[in-house]
Amino acid sequence: MKRILLYVVIAIVVIVGGGYAALVLKKPAMNPPVSEKVEATAERLQRGKYVFESVSDCEGCHSERNWDKFGAPVYDGRTGVGFVFPPELGFPGKVVAPNLTPDAETGLGSWSDGEKLRAIREGVSKDGRALFPFMPYTHFSRMSDEDAYSVVAYLNSLPPVKNRLPRTELNFPVNLMIKFSPQPVTAKVPMPDRSNRLKYGEYLVELGGCAECHSQMEKGQAIEGKEFAGGHEFNFASKLVRSANITPDEETGLGKWSEQRFVDKFKGFANMTYDNAPKMNQSNFTLMPWLPMSQMPEEDLRAIYTYLRTIKPVHNPVEVHPALAAPVQ
Ligand code: HEC
Ligand code: HEC
C-alpha cells in the first residue's frame, strides 16, 4: 500500500516537474524578424513622432518625467531613455521600460528594424524573450504596417542617450505565464480609412490604450462588462487617482458630454508645457496623458469621441480623486 502511494507521489512529481521544466524552456510564439530596413521619409518621421508622443504614449512609459508637475512632463533630453517603475504600482516583480534611443550599448542601437517592429507589435525582445504585456503589444498588434514603420523611423531619429537600466524581473508564476502573450502578426495590417470617423476612432482608441487604463482589472484582464467604465486605481508618487468612466452612461460617464465639450477638455491643456505646468498634488493628480493628447488634431479627437459614443453605457460611479487622510505610502 505504502509503496503504491510512493509511486503515485513520484508520478505526480515527475509530471508536475516535467511540466514546469517544459514551461521554463518554452519559447513564446514568434516569427523571425523581417529583414527590411525602414526608410525614413519626412512623412513617416512626422507620423511616428505623433504616434510615439500623442497617440500611444510610448514616451510616457519610456521616459523620465517630473512627477511633481501636472501631467508629469518629460525632462528635457530624457525622451525615450527608459524608466524603472516604482514598486508601489503593485506589479508582480520589477518592471522596467527599456531605453529606446539608438545608443548602441544601452538602447536599441544594435537592433535591426525588424527586431524593433517585432517587439512593438508582437511582444518579443531581440533575445527572443516574451515582453511583459504591460507593454501594450497586444493592442499594438493592430497598429497598421505603415504606422509601425513610422514609429520605427522616429525611434531611429531620436538622439542616442546612454542610460543603462536593469532588466525586467517578474515573479513566479507570471514570468512563465507571459510566454503565452506574444502573437506573431502574420497578415498585412492596412491603415484604417481616416475619413471613416468611427473606424479611425476605434483604431486610435486601440492604439491609445484607453481601455487598459479606463477599465478595472482583475488578473491583468478588464472585468467583463466593465470595459471603459473607469475605477482602475493608480497609486503612484504618494498620490492616488482612479480612472474616469468614459462610457456613454448619462449619470456616471460621458453621456452628457457634447462632442465640443470633449474636444475642449483636451484642448484646454494644449498650451501647457514643462515650464508652466502647475504643481501636481492629490486633488489634480492624474496619469491621463492630457499634455501629449492635447496635441492631437481636432479631427482625431472627434473620431475618438464618435467611437466612444458607440460603446455600451455602464453605470459605474467613480470617485476619481478620493480625499486621502494621509499621503499614500
Ligand atoms: C504602459 C507603458 C508602456 C507603453 C505605453 C509602451 N511601452 Fe514599450 N515597454 C514597456 C515595458 C514595461 C517594456 C519592458 C517589458 C519587459 O521587459 O518585459 C517595454 C518594452 C518595449 C520594447 C522592447 C525593448 C527591449 O529592450 O526589450 C520596445 C521596442 C518598446 N517597448 C517600444 C514601445 C513603443 C514604440 C511604444 C509606443 C508605440 C511603447 N513601447 C509603449 C512599457 C510601455
Ligand atoms: C495611463 C492611463 C490612461 C490612459 C492611457 C488614458 N487615460 Fe483617460 N484618464 C485616466 C485617469 C487616471 C483619468 C482621471 C483623472 C483625470 O481626469 O485626469 C482619466 C480621465 C479621462 C477623461 C476625463 C473624464 C471626466 O469625466 O472628466 C477622459 C475624457 C479620458 N480620460 C479619455 C481617455 C481616452 C479617450 C483615452 C485613450 C485615447 C484615455 N483616456 C487614455 C487615465 C488614462
PDB file of N, CA and C in Angstrom, residues 201-272:
ATOM      1  N   GLY A 201     -11.608  56.233 -35.261  1.00  0.00           N
ATOM      2  CA  GLY A 201     -11.705  56.463 -33.816  1.00  0.00           C
ATOM      3  C   GLY A 201     -11.430  55.179 -33.044  1.00  0.00           C
ATOM      4  N   GLU A 202     -11.982  54.095 -33.522  1.00  0.00           N
ATOM      5  CA  GLU A 202     -11.767  52.798 -32.878  1.00  0.00           C
ATOM      6  C   GLU A 202     -10.267  52.446 -32.896  1.00  0.00           C
ATOM      7  N   TYR A 203      -9.645  52.732 -34.028  1.00  0.00           N
ATOM      8  CA  TYR A 203      -8.216  52.471 -34.197  1.00  0.00           C
ATOM      9  C   TYR A 203      -7.398  53.304 -33.199  1.00  0.00           C
ATOM     10  N   LEU A 204      -7.735  54.578 -33.069  1.00  0.00           N
ATOM     11  CA  LEU A 204      -6.982  55.448 -32.154  1.00  0.00           C
ATOM     12  C   LEU A 204      -7.181  55.015 -30.702  1.00  0.00           C
ATOM     13  N   VAL A 205      -8.386  54.576 -30.376  1.00  0.00           N
ATOM     14  CA  VAL A 205      -8.668  54.113 -29.014  1.00  0.00           C
ATOM     15  C   VAL A 205      -7.858  52.842 -28.718  1.00  0.00           C
ATOM     16  N   GLU A 206      -7.725  51.991 -29.714  1.00  0.00           N
ATOM     17  CA  GLU A 206      -6.913  50.776 -29.564  1.00  0.00           C
ATOM     18  C   GLU A 206      -5.448  51.150 -29.331  1.00  0.00           C
ATOM     19  N   LEU A 207      -4.918  52.009 -30.185  1.00  0.00           N
ATOM     20  CA  LEU A 207      -3.511  52.411 -30.077  1.00  0.00           C
ATOM     21  C   LEU A 207      -3.258  53.261 -28.831  1.00  0.00           C
ATOM     22  N   GLY A 208      -4.311  53.939 -28.358  1.00  0.00           N
ATOM     23  CA  GLY A 208      -4.153  54.841 -27.212  1.00  0.00           C
ATOM     24  C   GLY A 208      -4.246  54.128 -25.874  1.00  0.00           C
ATOM     25  N   GLY A 209      -4.532  52.846 -25.896  1.00  0.00           N
ATOM     26  CA  GLY A 209      -4.596  52.097 -24.636  1.00  0.00           C
ATOM     27  C   GLY A 209      -5.656  52.625 -23.678  1.00  0.00           C
ATOM     28  N   CYS A 210      -6.701  53.266 -24.196  1.00  0.00           N
ATOM     29  CA  CYS A 210      -7.735  53.849 -23.321  1.00  0.00           C
ATOM     30  C   CYS A 210      -8.359  52.757 -22.455  1.00  0.00           C
ATOM     31  N   ALA A 211      -8.634  51.595 -23.049  1.00  0.00           N
ATOM     32  CA  ALA A 211      -9.312  50.524 -22.313  1.00  0.00           C
ATOM     33  C   ALA A 211      -8.428  50.023 -21.178  1.00  0.00           C
ATOM     34  N   GLU A 212      -7.143  49.985 -21.431  1.00  0.00           N
ATOM     35  CA  GLU A 212      -6.186  49.482 -20.447  1.00  0.00           C
ATOM     36  C   GLU A 212      -6.282  50.302 -19.155  1.00  0.00           C
ATOM     37  N   CYS A 213      -6.300  51.617 -19.268  1.00  0.00           N
ATOM     38  CA  CYS A 213      -6.342  52.470 -18.074  1.00  0.00           C
ATOM     39  C   CYS A 213      -7.769  52.696 -17.574  1.00  0.00           C
ATOM     40  N   HIS A 214      -8.732  52.649 -18.481  1.00  0.00           N
ATOM     41  CA  HIS A 214     -10.091  53.034 -18.088  1.00  0.00           C
ATOM     42  C   HIS A 214     -10.975  51.847 -17.739  1.00  0.00           C
ATOM     43  N   SER A 215     -10.388  50.685 -17.527  1.00  0.00           N
ATOM     44  CA  SER A 215     -11.183  49.533 -17.097  1.00  0.00           C
ATOM     45  C   SER A 215     -10.599  49.007 -15.802  1.00  0.00           C
ATOM     46  N   GLN A 216     -11.463  48.617 -14.916  1.00  0.00           N
ATOM     47  CA  GLN A 216     -10.990  47.968 -13.698  1.00  0.00           C
ATOM     48  C   GLN A 216     -10.468  46.595 -14.079  1.00  0.00           C
ATOM     49  N   MET A 217      -9.325  46.225 -13.525  1.00  0.00           N
ATOM     50  CA  MET A 217      -8.676  44.986 -13.953  1.00  0.00           C
ATOM     51  C   MET A 217      -8.735  43.923 -12.867  1.00  0.00           C
ATOM     52  N   GLU A 218      -8.753  42.709 -13.331  1.00  0.00           N
ATOM     53  CA  GLU A 218      -8.621  41.570 -12.435  1.00  0.00           C
ATOM     54  C   GLU A 218      -7.651  40.630 -13.109  1.00  0.00           C
ATOM     55  N   LYS A 219      -6.552  40.324 -12.455  1.00  0.00           N
ATOM     56  CA  LYS A 219      -5.523  39.463 -13.029  1.00  0.00           C
ATOM     57  C   LYS A 219      -5.121  39.921 -14.433  1.00  0.00           C
ATOM     58  N   GLY A 220      -4.963  41.234 -14.601  1.00  0.00           N
ATOM     59  CA  GLY A 220      -4.490  41.756 -15.881  1.00  0.00           C
ATOM     60  C   GLY A 220      -5.533  41.804 -16.984  1.00  0.00           C
ATOM     61  N   GLN A 221      -6.775  41.428 -16.688  1.00  0.00           N
ATOM     62  CA  GLN A 221      -7.842  41.466 -17.703  1.00  0.00           C
ATOM     63  C   GLN A 221      -8.922  42.443 -17.243  1.00  0.00           C
ATOM     64  N   ALA A 222      -9.498  43.191 -18.192  1.00  0.00           N
ATOM     65  CA  ALA A 222     -10.614  44.066 -17.844  1.00  0.00           C
ATOM     66  C   ALA A 222     -11.774  43.195 -17.362  1.00  0.00           C
ATOM     67  N   ILE A 223     -12.400  43.614 -16.264  1.00  0.00           N
ATOM     68  CA  ILE A 223     -13.536  42.847 -15.747  1.00  0.00           C
ATOM     69  C   ILE A 223     -14.651  42.901 -16.793  1.00  0.00           C
ATOM     70  N   GLU A 224     -15.170  41.729 -17.148  1.00  0.00           N
ATOM     71  CA  GLU A 224     -16.127  41.664 -18.240  1.00  0.00           C
ATOM     72  C   GLU A 224     -17.345  42.537 -17.976  1.00  0.00           C
ATOM     73  N   GLY A 225     -17.760  43.252 -19.002  1.00  0.00           N
ATOM     74  CA  GLY A 225     -18.917  44.129 -18.874  1.00  0.00           C
ATOM     75  C   GLY A 225     -18.568  45.483 -18.283  1.00  0.00           C
ATOM     76  N   LYS A 226     -17.314  45.671 -17.866  1.00  0.00           N
ATOM     77  CA  LYS A 226     -16.922  46.947 -17.244  1.00  0.00           C
ATOM     78  C   LYS A 226     -15.860  47.680 -18.075  1.00  0.00           C
ATOM     79  N   GLU A 227     -15.695  47.271 -19.331  1.00  0.00           N
ATOM     80  CA  GLU A 227     -14.686  47.926 -20.159  1.00  0.00           C
ATOM     81  C   GLU A 227     -15.018  49.417 -20.294  1.00  0.00           C
ATOM     82  N   PHE A 228     -14.046  50.248 -20.122  1.00  0.00           N
ATOM     83  CA  PHE A 228     -14.140  51.714 -20.235  1.00  0.00           C
ATOM     84  C   PHE A 228     -14.930  52.362 -19.088  1.00  0.00           C
ATOM     85  N   ALA A 229     -15.364  51.568 -18.110  1.00  0.00           N
ATOM     86  CA  ALA A 229     -16.217  52.130 -17.050  1.00  0.00           C
ATOM     87  C   ALA A 229     -15.422  52.723 -15.887  1.00  0.00           C
ATOM     88  N   GLY A 230     -14.103  52.814 -16.039  1.00  0.00           N
ATOM     89  CA  GLY A 230     -13.286  53.505 -15.038  1.00  0.00           C
ATOM     90  C   GLY A 230     -13.067  52.708 -13.774  1.00  0.00           C
ATOM     91  N   GLY A 231     -12.473  53.396 -12.778  1.00  0.00           N
ATOM     92  CA  GLY A 231     -12.267  52.758 -11.483  1.00  0.00           C
ATOM     93  C   GLY A 231     -10.944  52.037 -11.349  1.00  0.00           C
ATOM     94  N   HIS A 232     -10.118  52.071 -12.369  1.00  0.00           N
ATOM     95  CA  HIS A 232      -8.767  51.494 -12.279  1.00  0.00           C
ATOM     96  C   HIS A 232      -7.951  52.442 -11.389  1.00  0.00           C
ATOM     97  N   GLU A 233      -7.384  51.883 -10.335  1.00  0.00           N
ATOM     98  CA  GLU A 233      -6.714  52.724  -9.347  1.00  0.00           C
ATOM     99  C   GLU A 233      -5.216  52.798  -9.605  1.00  0.00           C
ATOM    100  N   PHE A 234      -4.679  53.986  -9.543  1.00  0.00           N
ATOM    101  CA  PHE A 234      -3.235  54.169  -9.696  1.00  0.00           C
ATOM    102  C   PHE A 234      -2.689  54.829  -8.444  1.00  0.00           C
ATOM    103  N   ASN A 235      -1.783  54.134  -7.807  1.00  0.00           N
ATOM    104  CA  ASN A 235      -1.173  54.604  -6.578  1.00  0.00           C
ATOM    105  C   ASN A 235       0.294  54.847  -6.913  1.00  0.00           C
ATOM    106  N   PHE A 236       0.659  56.110  -6.972  1.00  0.00           N
ATOM    107  CA  PHE A 236       1.939  56.454  -7.575  1.00  0.00           C
ATOM    108  C   PHE A 236       2.413  57.773  -6.979  1.00  0.00           C
ATOM    109  N   ALA A 237       3.683  57.916  -6.781  1.00  0.00           N
ATOM    110  CA  ALA A 237       4.269  59.172  -6.319  1.00  0.00           C
ATOM    111  C   ALA A 237       3.525  59.701  -5.089  1.00  0.00           C
ATOM    112  N   SER A 238       3.191  58.808  -4.161  1.00  0.00           N
ATOM    113  CA  SER A 238       2.490  59.156  -2.918  1.00  0.00           C
ATOM    114  C   SER A 238       1.129  59.787  -3.147  1.00  0.00           C
ATOM    115  N   LYS A 239       0.534  59.518  -4.301  1.00  0.00           N
ATOM    116  CA  LYS A 239      -0.801  60.041  -4.579  1.00  0.00           C
ATOM    117  C   LYS A 239      -1.634  58.918  -5.168  1.00  0.00           C
ATOM    118  N   LEU A 240      -2.945  59.187  -5.266  1.00  0.00           N
ATOM    119  CA  LEU A 240      -3.824  58.137  -5.767  1.00  0.00           C
ATOM    120  C   LEU A 240      -4.888  58.739  -6.688  1.00  0.00           C
ATOM    121  N   VAL A 241      -5.117  58.081  -7.808  1.00  0.00           N
ATOM    122  CA  VAL A 241      -6.176  58.528  -8.709  1.00  0.00           C
ATOM    123  C   VAL A 241      -6.864  57.295  -9.281  1.00  0.00           C
ATOM    124  N   ARG A 242      -8.154  57.449  -9.581  1.00  0.00           N
ATOM    125  CA  ARG A 242      -8.868  56.370 -10.266  1.00  0.00           C
ATOM    126  C   ARG A 242      -9.300  56.891 -11.623  1.00  0.00           C
ATOM    127  N   SER A 243      -9.246  56.032 -12.634  1.00  0.00           N
ATOM    128  CA  SER A 243      -9.637  56.485 -13.969  1.00  0.00           C
ATOM    129  C   SER A 243     -11.138  56.718 -14.012  1.00  0.00           C
ATOM    130  N   ALA A 244     -11.526  57.648 -14.897  1.00  0.00           N
ATOM    131  CA  ALA A 244     -12.930  58.042 -15.013  1.00  0.00           C
ATOM    132  C   ALA A 244     -13.700  57.041 -15.870  1.00  0.00           C
ATOM    133  N   ASN A 245     -15.009  57.052 -15.703  1.00  0.00           N
ATOM    134  CA  ASN A 245     -15.909  56.252 -16.537  1.00  0.00           C
ATOM    135  C   ASN A 245     -16.088  57.005 -17.865  1.00  0.00           C
ATOM    136  N   ILE A 246     -15.613  56.416 -18.961  1.00  0.00           N
ATOM    137  CA  ILE A 246     -15.736  57.118 -20.258  1.00  0.00           C
ATOM    138  C   ILE A 246     -16.738  56.414 -21.182  1.00  0.00           C
ATOM    139  N   THR A 247     -17.594  55.556 -20.590  1.00  0.00           N
ATOM    140  CA  THR A 247     -18.698  55.005 -21.394  1.00  0.00           C
ATOM    141  C   THR A 247     -19.769  56.095 -21.515  1.00  0.00           C
ATOM    142  N   PRO A 248     -20.718  55.923 -22.454  1.00  0.00           N
ATOM    143  CA  PRO A 248     -21.737  56.977 -22.622  1.00  0.00           C
ATOM    144  C   PRO A 248     -22.838  56.945 -21.561  1.00  0.00           C
ATOM    145  N   ASP A 249     -22.579  56.427 -20.370  1.00  0.00           N
ATOM    146  CA  ASP A 249     -23.608  56.453 -19.333  1.00  0.00           C
ATOM    147  C   ASP A 249     -23.908  57.917 -18.959  1.00  0.00           C
ATOM    148  N   GLU A 250     -25.205  58.230 -18.880  1.00  0.00           N
ATOM    149  CA  GLU A 250     -25.632  59.629 -18.662  1.00  0.00           C
ATOM    150  C   GLU A 250     -25.197  60.169 -17.307  1.00  0.00           C
ATOM    151  N   GLU A 251     -25.290  59.331 -16.295  1.00  0.00           N
ATOM    152  CA  GLU A 251     -25.065  59.832 -14.941  1.00  0.00           C
ATOM    153  C   GLU A 251     -23.610  59.745 -14.503  1.00  0.00           C
ATOM    154  N   THR A 252     -22.971  58.634 -14.850  1.00  0.00           N
ATOM    155  CA  THR A 252     -21.639  58.390 -14.285  1.00  0.00           C
ATOM    156  C   THR A 252     -20.534  58.381 -15.347  1.00  0.00           C
ATOM    157  N   GLY A 253     -20.908  58.535 -16.623  1.00  0.00           N
ATOM    158  CA  GLY A 253     -19.909  58.523 -17.689  1.00  0.00           C
ATOM    159  C   GLY A 253     -19.937  59.813 -18.490  1.00  0.00           C
ATOM    160  N   LEU A 254     -19.662  59.703 -19.775  1.00  0.00           N
ATOM    161  CA  LEU A 254     -19.586  60.895 -20.632  1.00  0.00           C
ATOM    162  C   LEU A 254     -20.905  61.145 -21.371  1.00  0.00           C
ATOM    163  N   GLY A 255     -21.987  60.471 -20.928  1.00  0.00           N
ATOM    164  CA  GLY A 255     -23.273  60.550 -21.631  1.00  0.00           C
ATOM    165  C   GLY A 255     -23.729  61.966 -21.953  1.00  0.00           C
ATOM    166  N   LYS A 256     -23.500  62.897 -21.026  1.00  0.00           N
ATOM    167  CA  LYS A 256     -24.000  64.262 -21.244  1.00  0.00           C
ATOM    168  C   LYS A 256     -22.975  65.148 -21.956  1.00  0.00           C
ATOM    169  N   TRP A 257     -21.814  64.593 -22.276  1.00  0.00           N
ATOM    170  CA  TRP A 257     -20.786  65.420 -22.906  1.00  0.00           C
ATOM    171  C   TRP A 257     -21.077  65.581 -24.397  1.00  0.00           C
ATOM    172  N   SER A 258     -21.112  66.834 -24.871  1.00  0.00           N
ATOM    173  CA  SER A 258     -21.215  67.058 -26.316  1.00  0.00           C
ATOM    174  C   SER A 258     -19.834  66.815 -26.916  1.00  0.00           C
ATOM    175  N   GLU A 259     -19.798  66.666 -28.236  1.00  0.00           N
ATOM    176  CA  GLU A 259     -18.514  66.466 -28.911  1.00  0.00           C
ATOM    177  C   GLU A 259     -17.589  67.654 -28.642  1.00  0.00           C
ATOM    178  N   GLN A 260     -18.174  68.868 -28.635  1.00  0.00           N
ATOM    179  CA  GLN A 260     -17.352  70.054 -28.430  1.00  0.00           C
ATOM    180  C   GLN A 260     -16.756  70.076 -27.024  1.00  0.00           C
ATOM    181  N   ARG A 261     -17.543  69.678 -26.043  1.00  0.00           N
ATOM    182  CA  ARG A 261     -17.023  69.656 -24.663  1.00  0.00           C
ATOM    183  C   ARG A 261     -15.846  68.685 -24.556  1.00  0.00           C
ATOM    184  N   PHE A 262     -15.980  67.567 -25.232  1.00  0.00           N
ATOM    185  CA  PHE A 262     -14.923  66.549 -25.238  1.00  0.00           C
ATOM    186  C   PHE A 262     -13.644  67.128 -25.844  1.00  0.00           C
ATOM    187  N   VAL A 263     -13.783  67.740 -27.012  1.00  0.00           N
ATOM    188  CA  VAL A 263     -12.618  68.329 -27.693  1.00  0.00           C
ATOM    189  C   VAL A 263     -12.004  69.424 -26.819  1.00  0.00           C
ATOM    190  N   ASP A 264     -12.859  70.287 -26.256  1.00  0.00           N
ATOM    191  CA  ASP A 264     -12.365  71.406 -25.447  1.00  0.00           C
ATOM    192  C   ASP A 264     -11.609  70.926 -24.207  1.00  0.00           C
ATOM    193  N   LYS A 265     -12.074  69.820 -23.637  1.00  0.00           N
ATOM    194  CA  LYS A 265     -11.404  69.291 -22.444  1.00  0.00           C
ATOM    195  C   LYS A 265      -9.926  68.986 -22.776  1.00  0.00           C
ATOM    196  N   PHE A 266      -9.700  68.332 -23.902  1.00  0.00           N
ATOM    197  CA  PHE A 266      -8.326  68.003 -24.311  1.00  0.00           C
ATOM    198  C   PHE A 266      -7.562  69.274 -24.682  1.00  0.00           C
ATOM    199  N   LYS A 267      -8.211  70.109 -25.492  1.00  0.00           N
ATOM    200  CA  LYS A 267      -7.521  71.296 -25.999  1.00  0.00           C
ATOM    201  C   LYS A 267      -7.194  72.290 -24.875  1.00  0.00           C
ATOM    202  N   GLY A 268      -7.887  72.151 -23.744  1.00  0.00           N
ATOM    203  CA  GLY A 268      -7.608  73.004 -22.587  1.00  0.00           C
ATOM    204  C   GLY A 268      -6.182  72.834 -22.065  1.00  0.00           C
ATOM    205  N   PHE A 269      -5.529  71.761 -22.445  1.00  0.00           N
ATOM    206  CA  PHE A 269      -4.161  71.521 -21.974  1.00  0.00           C
ATOM    207  C   PHE A 269      -3.115  71.823 -23.050  1.00  0.00           C
ATOM    208  N   ALA A 270      -3.584  72.340 -24.187  1.00  0.00           N
ATOM    209  CA  ALA A 270      -2.701  72.434 -25.357  1.00  0.00           C
ATOM    210  C   ALA A 270      -1.520  73.387 -25.140  1.00  0.00           C
ATOM    211  N   ASN A 271      -1.680  74.376 -24.267  1.00  0.00           N
ATOM    212  CA  ASN A 271      -0.573  75.323 -24.072  1.00  0.00           C
ATOM    213  C   ASN A 271       0.231  75.031 -22.822  1.00  0.00           C
ATOM    214  N   MET A 272      -0.031  73.884 -22.227  1.00  0.00           N
ATOM    215  CA  MET A 272       0.707  73.544 -21.017  1.00  0.00           C
ATOM    216  C   MET A 272       2.054  72.928 -21.415  1.00  0.00           C
TER     217      MET A 272
END
